[in-house]
Tab-separated table of C-alpha atoms in Angstrom:
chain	number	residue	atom	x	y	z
A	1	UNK	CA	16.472	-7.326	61.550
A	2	UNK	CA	18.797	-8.597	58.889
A	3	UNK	CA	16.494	-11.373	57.559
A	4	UNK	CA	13.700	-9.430	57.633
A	5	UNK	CA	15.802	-6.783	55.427
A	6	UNK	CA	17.209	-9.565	53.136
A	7	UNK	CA	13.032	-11.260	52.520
A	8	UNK	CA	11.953	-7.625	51.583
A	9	UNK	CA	14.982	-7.255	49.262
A	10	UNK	CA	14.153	-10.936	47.985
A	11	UNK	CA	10.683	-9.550	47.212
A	12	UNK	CA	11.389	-6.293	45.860
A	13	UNK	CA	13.614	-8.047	43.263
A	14	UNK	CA	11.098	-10.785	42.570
A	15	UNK	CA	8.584	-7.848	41.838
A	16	UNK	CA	10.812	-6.113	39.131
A	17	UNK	CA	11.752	-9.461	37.651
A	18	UNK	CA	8.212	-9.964	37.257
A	19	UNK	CA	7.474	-6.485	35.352
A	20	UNK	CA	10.575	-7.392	33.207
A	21	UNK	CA	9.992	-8.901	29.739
A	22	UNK	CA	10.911	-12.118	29.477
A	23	UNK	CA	14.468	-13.194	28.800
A	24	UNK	CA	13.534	-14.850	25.748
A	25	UNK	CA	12.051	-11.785	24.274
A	26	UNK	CA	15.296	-9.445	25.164
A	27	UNK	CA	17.544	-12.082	23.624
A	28	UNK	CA	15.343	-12.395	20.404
A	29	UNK	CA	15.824	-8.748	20.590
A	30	UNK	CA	19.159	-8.527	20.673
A	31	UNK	CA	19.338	-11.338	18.112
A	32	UNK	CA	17.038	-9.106	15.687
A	33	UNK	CA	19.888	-5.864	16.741
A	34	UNK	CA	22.936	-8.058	16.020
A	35	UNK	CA	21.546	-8.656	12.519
A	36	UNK	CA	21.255	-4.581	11.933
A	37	UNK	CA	23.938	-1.352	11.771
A	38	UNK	CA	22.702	1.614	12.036
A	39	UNK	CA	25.320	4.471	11.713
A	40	UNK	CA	24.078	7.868	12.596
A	41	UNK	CA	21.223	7.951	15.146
A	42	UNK	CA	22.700	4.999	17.555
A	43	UNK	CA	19.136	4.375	18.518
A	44	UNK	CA	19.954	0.740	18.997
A	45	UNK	CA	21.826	2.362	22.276
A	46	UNK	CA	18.664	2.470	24.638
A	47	UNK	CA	18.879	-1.768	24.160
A	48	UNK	CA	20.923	-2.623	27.390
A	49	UNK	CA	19.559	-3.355	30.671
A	50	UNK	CA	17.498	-6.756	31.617
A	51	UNK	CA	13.860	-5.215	31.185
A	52	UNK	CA	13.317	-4.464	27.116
A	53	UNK	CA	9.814	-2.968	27.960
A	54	UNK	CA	11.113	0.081	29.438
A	55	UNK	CA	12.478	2.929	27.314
A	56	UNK	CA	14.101	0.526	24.826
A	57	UNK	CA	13.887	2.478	21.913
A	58	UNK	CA	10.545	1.258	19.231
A	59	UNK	CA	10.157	-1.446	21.222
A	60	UNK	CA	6.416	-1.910	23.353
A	61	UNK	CA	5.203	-4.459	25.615
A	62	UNK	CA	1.501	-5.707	26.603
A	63	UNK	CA	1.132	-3.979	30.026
A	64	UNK	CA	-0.616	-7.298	31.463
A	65	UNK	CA	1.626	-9.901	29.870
A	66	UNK	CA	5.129	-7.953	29.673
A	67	UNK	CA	5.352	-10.073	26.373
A	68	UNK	CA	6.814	-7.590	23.377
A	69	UNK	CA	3.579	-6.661	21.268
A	70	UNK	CA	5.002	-4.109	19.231
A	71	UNK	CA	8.550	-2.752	17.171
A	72	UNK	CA	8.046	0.318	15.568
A	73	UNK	CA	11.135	1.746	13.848
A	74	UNK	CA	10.985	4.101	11.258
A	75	UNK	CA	13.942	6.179	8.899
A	76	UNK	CA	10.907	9.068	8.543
A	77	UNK	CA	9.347	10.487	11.743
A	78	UNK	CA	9.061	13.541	13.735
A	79	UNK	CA	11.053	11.627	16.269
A	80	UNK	CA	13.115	14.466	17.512
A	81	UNK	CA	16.286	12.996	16.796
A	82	UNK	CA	15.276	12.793	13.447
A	83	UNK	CA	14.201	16.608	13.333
A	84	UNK	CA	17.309	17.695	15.171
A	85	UNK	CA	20.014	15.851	12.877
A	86	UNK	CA	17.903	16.790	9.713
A	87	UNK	CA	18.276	14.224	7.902
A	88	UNK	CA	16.711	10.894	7.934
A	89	UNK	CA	17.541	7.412	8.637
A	90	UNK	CA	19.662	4.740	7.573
A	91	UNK	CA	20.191	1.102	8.205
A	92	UNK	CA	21.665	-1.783	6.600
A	93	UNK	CA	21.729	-5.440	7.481
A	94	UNK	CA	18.966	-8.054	7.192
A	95	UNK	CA	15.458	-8.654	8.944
A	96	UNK	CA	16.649	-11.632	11.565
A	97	UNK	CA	14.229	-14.652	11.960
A	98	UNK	CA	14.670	-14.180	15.407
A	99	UNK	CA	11.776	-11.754	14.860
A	100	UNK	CA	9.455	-14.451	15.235
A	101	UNK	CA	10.556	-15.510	18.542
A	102	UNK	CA	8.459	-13.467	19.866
A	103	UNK	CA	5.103	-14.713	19.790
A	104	UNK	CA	3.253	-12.202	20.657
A	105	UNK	CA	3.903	-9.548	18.024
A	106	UNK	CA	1.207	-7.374	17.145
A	107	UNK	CA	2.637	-5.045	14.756
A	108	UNK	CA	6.345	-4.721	13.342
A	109	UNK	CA	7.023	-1.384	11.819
A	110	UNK	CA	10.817	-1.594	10.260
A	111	UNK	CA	9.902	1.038	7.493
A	112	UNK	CA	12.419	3.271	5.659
A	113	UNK	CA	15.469	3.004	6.001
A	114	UNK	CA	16.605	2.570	2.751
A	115	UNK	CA	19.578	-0.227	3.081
A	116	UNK	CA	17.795	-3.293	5.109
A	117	UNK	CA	18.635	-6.080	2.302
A	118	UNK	CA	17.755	-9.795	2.619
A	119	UNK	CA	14.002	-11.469	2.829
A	120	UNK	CA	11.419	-11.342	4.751
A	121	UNK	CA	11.593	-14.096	6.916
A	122	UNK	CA	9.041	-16.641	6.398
A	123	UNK	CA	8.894	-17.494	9.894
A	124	UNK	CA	6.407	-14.365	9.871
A	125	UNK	CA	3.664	-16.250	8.739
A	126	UNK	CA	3.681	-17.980	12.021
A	127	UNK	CA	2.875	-15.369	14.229
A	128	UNK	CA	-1.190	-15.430	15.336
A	129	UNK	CA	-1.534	-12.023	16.897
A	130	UNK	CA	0.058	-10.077	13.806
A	131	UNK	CA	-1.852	-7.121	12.657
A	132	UNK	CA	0.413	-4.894	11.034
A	133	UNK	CA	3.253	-5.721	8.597
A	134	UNK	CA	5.007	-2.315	7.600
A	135	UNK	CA	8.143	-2.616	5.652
A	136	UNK	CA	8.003	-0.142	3.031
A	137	UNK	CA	10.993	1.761	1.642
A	138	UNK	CA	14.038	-0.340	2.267
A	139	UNK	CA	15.632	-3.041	-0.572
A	140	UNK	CA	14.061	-6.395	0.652
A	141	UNK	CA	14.591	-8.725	-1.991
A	142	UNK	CA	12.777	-12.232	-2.469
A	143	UNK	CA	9.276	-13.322	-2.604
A	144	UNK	CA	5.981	-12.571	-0.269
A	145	UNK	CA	5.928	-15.571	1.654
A	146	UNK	CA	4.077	-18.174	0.095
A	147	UNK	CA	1.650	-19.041	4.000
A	148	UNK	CA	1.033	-15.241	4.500
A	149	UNK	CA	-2.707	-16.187	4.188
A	150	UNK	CA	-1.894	-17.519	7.639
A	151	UNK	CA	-2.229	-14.156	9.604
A	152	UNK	CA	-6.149	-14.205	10.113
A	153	UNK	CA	-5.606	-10.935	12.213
A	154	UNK	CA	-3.305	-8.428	9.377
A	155	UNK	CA	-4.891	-5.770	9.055
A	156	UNK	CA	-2.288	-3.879	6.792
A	157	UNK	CA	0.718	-5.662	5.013
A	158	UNK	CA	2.920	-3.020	3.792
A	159	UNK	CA	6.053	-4.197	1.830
A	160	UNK	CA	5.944	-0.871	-1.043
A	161	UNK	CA	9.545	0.332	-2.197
A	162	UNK	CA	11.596	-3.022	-2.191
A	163	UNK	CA	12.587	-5.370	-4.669
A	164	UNK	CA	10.099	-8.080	-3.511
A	165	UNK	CA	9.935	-10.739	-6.583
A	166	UNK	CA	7.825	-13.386	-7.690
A	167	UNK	CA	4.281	-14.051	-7.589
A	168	UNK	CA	1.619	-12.628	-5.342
A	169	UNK	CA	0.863	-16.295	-2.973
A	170	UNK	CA	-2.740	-17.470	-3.780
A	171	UNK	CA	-3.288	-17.747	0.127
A	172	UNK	CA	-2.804	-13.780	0.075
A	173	UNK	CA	-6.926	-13.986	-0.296
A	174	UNK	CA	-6.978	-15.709	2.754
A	175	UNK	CA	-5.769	-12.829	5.163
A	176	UNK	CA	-9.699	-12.163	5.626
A	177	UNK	CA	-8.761	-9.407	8.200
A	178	UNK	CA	-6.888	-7.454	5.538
A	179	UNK	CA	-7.490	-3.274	5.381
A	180	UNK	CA	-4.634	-1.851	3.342
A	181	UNK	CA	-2.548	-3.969	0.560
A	182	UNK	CA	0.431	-1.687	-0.648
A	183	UNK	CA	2.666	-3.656	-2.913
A	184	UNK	CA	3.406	-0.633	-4.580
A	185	UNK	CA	6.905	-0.454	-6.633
A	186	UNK	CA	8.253	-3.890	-6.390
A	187	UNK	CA	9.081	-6.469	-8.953
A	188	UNK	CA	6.347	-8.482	-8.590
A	189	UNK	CA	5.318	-10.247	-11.198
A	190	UNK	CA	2.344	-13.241	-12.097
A	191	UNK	CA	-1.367	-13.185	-12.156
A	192	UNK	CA	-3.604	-11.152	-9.665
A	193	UNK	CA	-4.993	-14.371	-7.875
A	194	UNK	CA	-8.330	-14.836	-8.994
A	195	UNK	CA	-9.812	-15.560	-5.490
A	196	UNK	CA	-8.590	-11.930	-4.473
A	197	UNK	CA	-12.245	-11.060	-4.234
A	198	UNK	CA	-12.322	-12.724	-0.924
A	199	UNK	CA	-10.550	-10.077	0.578
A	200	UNK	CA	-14.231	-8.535	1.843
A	201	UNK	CA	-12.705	-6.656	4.067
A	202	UNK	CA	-9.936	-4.202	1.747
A	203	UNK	CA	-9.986	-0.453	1.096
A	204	UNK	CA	-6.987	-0.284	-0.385
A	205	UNK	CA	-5.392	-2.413	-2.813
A	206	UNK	CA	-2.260	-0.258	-4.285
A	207	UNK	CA	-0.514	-2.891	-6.751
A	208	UNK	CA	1.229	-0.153	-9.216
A	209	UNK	CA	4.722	-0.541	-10.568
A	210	UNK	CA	5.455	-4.233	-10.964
A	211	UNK	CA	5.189	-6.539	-13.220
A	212	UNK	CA	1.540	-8.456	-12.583
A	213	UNK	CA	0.181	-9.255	-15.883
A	214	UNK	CA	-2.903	-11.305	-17.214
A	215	UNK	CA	-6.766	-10.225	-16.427
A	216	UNK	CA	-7.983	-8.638	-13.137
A	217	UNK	CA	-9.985	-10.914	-12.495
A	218	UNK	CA	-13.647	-9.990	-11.660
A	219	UNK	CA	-14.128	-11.052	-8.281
A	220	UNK	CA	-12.335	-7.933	-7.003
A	221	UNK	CA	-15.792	-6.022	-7.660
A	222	UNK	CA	-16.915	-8.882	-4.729
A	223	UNK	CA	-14.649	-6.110	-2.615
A	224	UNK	CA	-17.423	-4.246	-1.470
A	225	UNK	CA	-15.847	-1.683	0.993
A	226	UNK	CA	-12.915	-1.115	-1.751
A	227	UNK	CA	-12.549	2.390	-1.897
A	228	UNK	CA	-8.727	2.909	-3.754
A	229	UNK	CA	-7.560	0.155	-6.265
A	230	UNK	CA	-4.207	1.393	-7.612
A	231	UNK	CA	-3.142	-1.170	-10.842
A	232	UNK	CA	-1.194	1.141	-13.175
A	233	UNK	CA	2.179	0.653	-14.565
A	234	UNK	CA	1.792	-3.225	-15.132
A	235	UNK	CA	1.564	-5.055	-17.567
A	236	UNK	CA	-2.358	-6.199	-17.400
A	237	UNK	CA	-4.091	-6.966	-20.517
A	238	UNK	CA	-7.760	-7.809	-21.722
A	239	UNK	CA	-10.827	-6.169	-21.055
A	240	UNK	CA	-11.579	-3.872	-17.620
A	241	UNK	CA	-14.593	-5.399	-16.130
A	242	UNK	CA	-17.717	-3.637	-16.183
A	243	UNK	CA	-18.751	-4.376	-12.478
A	244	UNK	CA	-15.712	-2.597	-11.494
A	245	UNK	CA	-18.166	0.549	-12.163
A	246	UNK	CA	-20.878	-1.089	-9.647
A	247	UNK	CA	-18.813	-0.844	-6.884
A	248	UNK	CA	-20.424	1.139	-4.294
A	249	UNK	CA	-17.675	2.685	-3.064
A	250	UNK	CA	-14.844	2.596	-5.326
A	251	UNK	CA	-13.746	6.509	-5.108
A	252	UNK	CA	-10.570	6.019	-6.750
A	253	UNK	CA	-9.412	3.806	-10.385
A	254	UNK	CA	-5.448	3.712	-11.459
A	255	UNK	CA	-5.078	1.398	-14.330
A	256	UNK	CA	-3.068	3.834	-16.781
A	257	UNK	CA	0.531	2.407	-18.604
A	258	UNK	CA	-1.315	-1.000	-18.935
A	259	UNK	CA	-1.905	-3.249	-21.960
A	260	UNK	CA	-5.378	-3.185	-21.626
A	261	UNK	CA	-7.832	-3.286	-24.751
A	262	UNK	CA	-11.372	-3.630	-25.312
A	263	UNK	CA	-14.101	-0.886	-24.800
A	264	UNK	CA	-14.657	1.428	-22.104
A	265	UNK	CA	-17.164	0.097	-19.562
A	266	UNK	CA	-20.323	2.874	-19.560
A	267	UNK	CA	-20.403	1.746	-15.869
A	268	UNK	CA	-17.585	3.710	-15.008
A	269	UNK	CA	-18.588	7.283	-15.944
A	270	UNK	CA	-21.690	6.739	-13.799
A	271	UNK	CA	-20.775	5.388	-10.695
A	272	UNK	CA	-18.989	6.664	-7.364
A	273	UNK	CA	-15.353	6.753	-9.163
A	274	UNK	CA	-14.096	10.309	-8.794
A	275	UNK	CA	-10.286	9.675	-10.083
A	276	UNK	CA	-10.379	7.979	-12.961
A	277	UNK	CA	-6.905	6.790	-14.920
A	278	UNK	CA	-6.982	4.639	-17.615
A	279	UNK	CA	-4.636	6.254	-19.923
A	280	UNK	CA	-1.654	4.701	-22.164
A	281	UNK	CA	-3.229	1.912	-22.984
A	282	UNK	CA	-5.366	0.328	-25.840
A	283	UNK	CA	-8.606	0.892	-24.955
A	284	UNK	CA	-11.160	1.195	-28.246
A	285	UNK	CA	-14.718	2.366	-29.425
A	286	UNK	CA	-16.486	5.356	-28.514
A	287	UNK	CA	-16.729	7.380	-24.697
A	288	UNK	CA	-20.112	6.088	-23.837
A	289	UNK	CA	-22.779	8.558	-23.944
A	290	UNK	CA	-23.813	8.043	-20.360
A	291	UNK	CA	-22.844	10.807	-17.962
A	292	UNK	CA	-25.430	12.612	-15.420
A	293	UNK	CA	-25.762	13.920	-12.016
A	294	UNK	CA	-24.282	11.021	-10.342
A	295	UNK	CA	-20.899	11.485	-12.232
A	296	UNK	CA	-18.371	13.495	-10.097
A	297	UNK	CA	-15.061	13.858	-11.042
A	298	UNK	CA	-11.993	15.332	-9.974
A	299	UNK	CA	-10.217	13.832	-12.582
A	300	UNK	CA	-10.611	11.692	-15.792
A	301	UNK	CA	-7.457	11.068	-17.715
A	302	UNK	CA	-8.186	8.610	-21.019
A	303	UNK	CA	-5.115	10.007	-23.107
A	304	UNK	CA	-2.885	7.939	-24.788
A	305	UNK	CA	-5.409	4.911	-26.277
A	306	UNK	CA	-7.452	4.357	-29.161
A	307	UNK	CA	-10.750	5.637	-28.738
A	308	UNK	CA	-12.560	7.268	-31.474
A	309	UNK	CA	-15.885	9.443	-31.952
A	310	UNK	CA	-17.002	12.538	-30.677
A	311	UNK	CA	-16.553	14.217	-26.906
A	312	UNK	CA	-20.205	13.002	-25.262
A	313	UNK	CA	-22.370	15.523	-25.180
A	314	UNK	CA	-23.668	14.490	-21.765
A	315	UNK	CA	-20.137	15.292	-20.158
A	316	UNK	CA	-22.164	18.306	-19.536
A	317	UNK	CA	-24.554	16.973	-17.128
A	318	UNK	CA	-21.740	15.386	-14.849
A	319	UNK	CA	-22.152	17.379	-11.428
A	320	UNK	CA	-18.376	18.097	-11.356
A	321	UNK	CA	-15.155	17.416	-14.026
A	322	UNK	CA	-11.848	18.588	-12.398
A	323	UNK	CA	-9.067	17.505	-14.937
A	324	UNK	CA	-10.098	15.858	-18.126
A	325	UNK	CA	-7.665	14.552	-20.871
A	326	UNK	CA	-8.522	13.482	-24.015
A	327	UNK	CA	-5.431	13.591	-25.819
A	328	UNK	CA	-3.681	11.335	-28.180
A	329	UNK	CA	-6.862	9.382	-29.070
A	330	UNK	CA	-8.648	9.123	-32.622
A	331	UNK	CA	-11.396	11.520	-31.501
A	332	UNK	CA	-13.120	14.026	-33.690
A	333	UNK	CA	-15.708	16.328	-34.017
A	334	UNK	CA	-17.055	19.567	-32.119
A	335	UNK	CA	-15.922	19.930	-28.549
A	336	UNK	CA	-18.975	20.939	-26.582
A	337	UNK	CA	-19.368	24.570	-25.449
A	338	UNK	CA	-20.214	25.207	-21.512
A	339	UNK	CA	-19.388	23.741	-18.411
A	340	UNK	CA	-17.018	21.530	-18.000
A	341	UNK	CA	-15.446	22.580	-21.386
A	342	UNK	CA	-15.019	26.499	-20.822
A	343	UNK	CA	-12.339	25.630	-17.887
A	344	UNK	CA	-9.642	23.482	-19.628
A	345	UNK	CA	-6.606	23.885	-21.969
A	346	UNK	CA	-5.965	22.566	-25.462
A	347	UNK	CA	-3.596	20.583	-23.950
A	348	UNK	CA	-6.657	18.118	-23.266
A	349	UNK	CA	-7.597	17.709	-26.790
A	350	UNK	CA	-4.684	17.840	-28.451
A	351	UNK	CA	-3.178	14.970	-30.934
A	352	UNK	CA	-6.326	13.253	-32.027
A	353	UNK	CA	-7.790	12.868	-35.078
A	354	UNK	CA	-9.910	16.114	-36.128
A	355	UNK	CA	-11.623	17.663	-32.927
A	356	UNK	CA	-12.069	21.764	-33.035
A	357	UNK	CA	-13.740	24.259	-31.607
A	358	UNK	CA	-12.577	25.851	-28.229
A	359	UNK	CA	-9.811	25.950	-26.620
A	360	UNK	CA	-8.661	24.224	-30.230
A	361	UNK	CA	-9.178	25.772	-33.802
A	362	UNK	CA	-12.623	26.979	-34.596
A	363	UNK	CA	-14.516	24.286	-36.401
């Protein structure tokens, strides 16, 4: 009776070791913790025990494998220990490259908390099953590293609200599985890579609030299911391509506190853009003449540039203008009466060269 109790205790505990994760994924855990202090929520405290798939807190397994597949720990939820303390989160420390121990990552979430300092390690490039990169909102410092074009499987790579410097790697175009780029509010600064039109599979591309300047280069209208491309506050000079305005369905343009100069492209009036921003900048000539049924806007801001002329007379025939500014241009001449003129303040036309009629001065 006792052996037969002791081989039934042997295989009890040989079937929980086997729904453990592996001991090299709890210690690369626990290496990634020891790296980490987190002062108020203690949610590092669920981390004890020998099996890190079950209830360690943000941390997943593959149900088949028991491997870690994702870490998902964020300073802004709903989590209800967020709710109840009301307030959010707060970490300091540094991003371990213990991360990459484990292999079979899928998606590592470490996003807002507002004090995780240090790089991101480079190591990251090296893990094949990676398909989301979220790091937004803490003060990660250093560059994007340079073999990112490695992970054939991202699908988002989300590193907004850091201090990320240096260039934007060429092999970036290479991450052919890309969805969402936010680079937003870095200090990022270089050329837009000119091969960043191979990125055929984007939507989002939101670059604002670094310091990329030179061209944007053409092949980004190769983009095809680019819907939001997000380029203001840089420093981005010469012309704004024309087959931006081809796009089929770019909904939304930010390319305002730029240096850019030239004309404005006719294509954009009359295309699927709906937001359009290209004010503070340097932008010259006339509004093309060219709006109609197509255009639909909820908002067209051109303040703050050069452009000269009269209002177009065909604004009238766009299907929809939300917002329009026109300030702080050279423009003159009537504004038109009617739709979508009737609607908006003087604060549209204001400072430019000799415009009247309403909501302004009577001509």
């Amino acid at each position: 009776m006792g052996t037969f109790i002791y081989i039934v205790a042997m295989l009890l505990s040989f079937i929980a070791a086997g729904n453990c994760c592996p001991p090299s994924d709890r210690a690369a855990l626990l290496a990634f913790k020891a790296a980490l202090h987190e002062p108020y929520f203690n949610i590092f405290k669920s981390w004890t025990g020998n099996d890190c798939c079950h209830e360690w807190y943000g941390v997943h397994c593959d149900p088949m494998t028991r491997r870690v597949a994702d870490i998902n720990l964020r300073g802004e939820s709903e989590d209800p220990i967020f709710e109840k303390a009301h307030r959010t989160g707060f970490m300091t420390g540094s991003i371990s490259p213990a991360i990459c121990k484990l292999e079979r990552l899928s998606s590592i979430t470490i996003a807002d908390w507002k004090g995780i300092t240090g790089t991101i390690p480079s190591c990251i490039s090296s893990l094949p099953f990676l398909r989301i990169l979220d790091l937004i909102g803490n003060k990660l410092s250093g560059e994007i590293p340079i073999d990112i074009g490695k992970l054939s499987r991202l699908t988002v790579l989300n590193i907004a609200d850091n201090q990320i410097t240096g260039r934007m790697p060429r092999s970036i175009a290479n991450l052919s599985s890309l969805m969402h780029l936010d680079l937003r509010n870095n200090r990022i600064s270089g050329t837009i890579p000119i091969n960043f039109g191979k990125l055929r599979m984007l939507s989002r591309a939101l670059l604002s609030r670094n310091r990329i300047y030179g061209q944007i280069p053409s092949s980004i209208s190769y983009i095809y299911r680019l819907s939001d491309l997000d380029l203001s506050l840089n420093k981005l000079s010469g012309p704004i391509p024309a087959s931006l305005g081809k796009m089929a369905v770019l909904a939304t343009l930010n390319l305002d506190g730029n240096l850019m100069t030239g004309t404005l492209p006719a294509t954009l009036l009359n295309s699927s853009i709906s937001i359009l921003n290209l004010s503070r900048n340097a932008l010259e000539g006339n509004i093309p003449d060219v709006f109609g049924p197509r255009s639909y806007f909820t908002a067209i801001d051109l303040s703050y540039n050069r452009l000269k002329g009269t209002i177009p007379k065909s604004m009238s025939e766009a299907s929809y203008v939300g917002h329009l500014d026109l300030s702080h241009n050279h423009l003159c001449g009537a504004i038109p009466a009617g739709s979508p003129f009737d609607h908006l303040e003087a604060s549209s036309f204001t400072y430019n060269d000799c415009l009247c009629g309403k909501p302004l001065r009577a001509c």
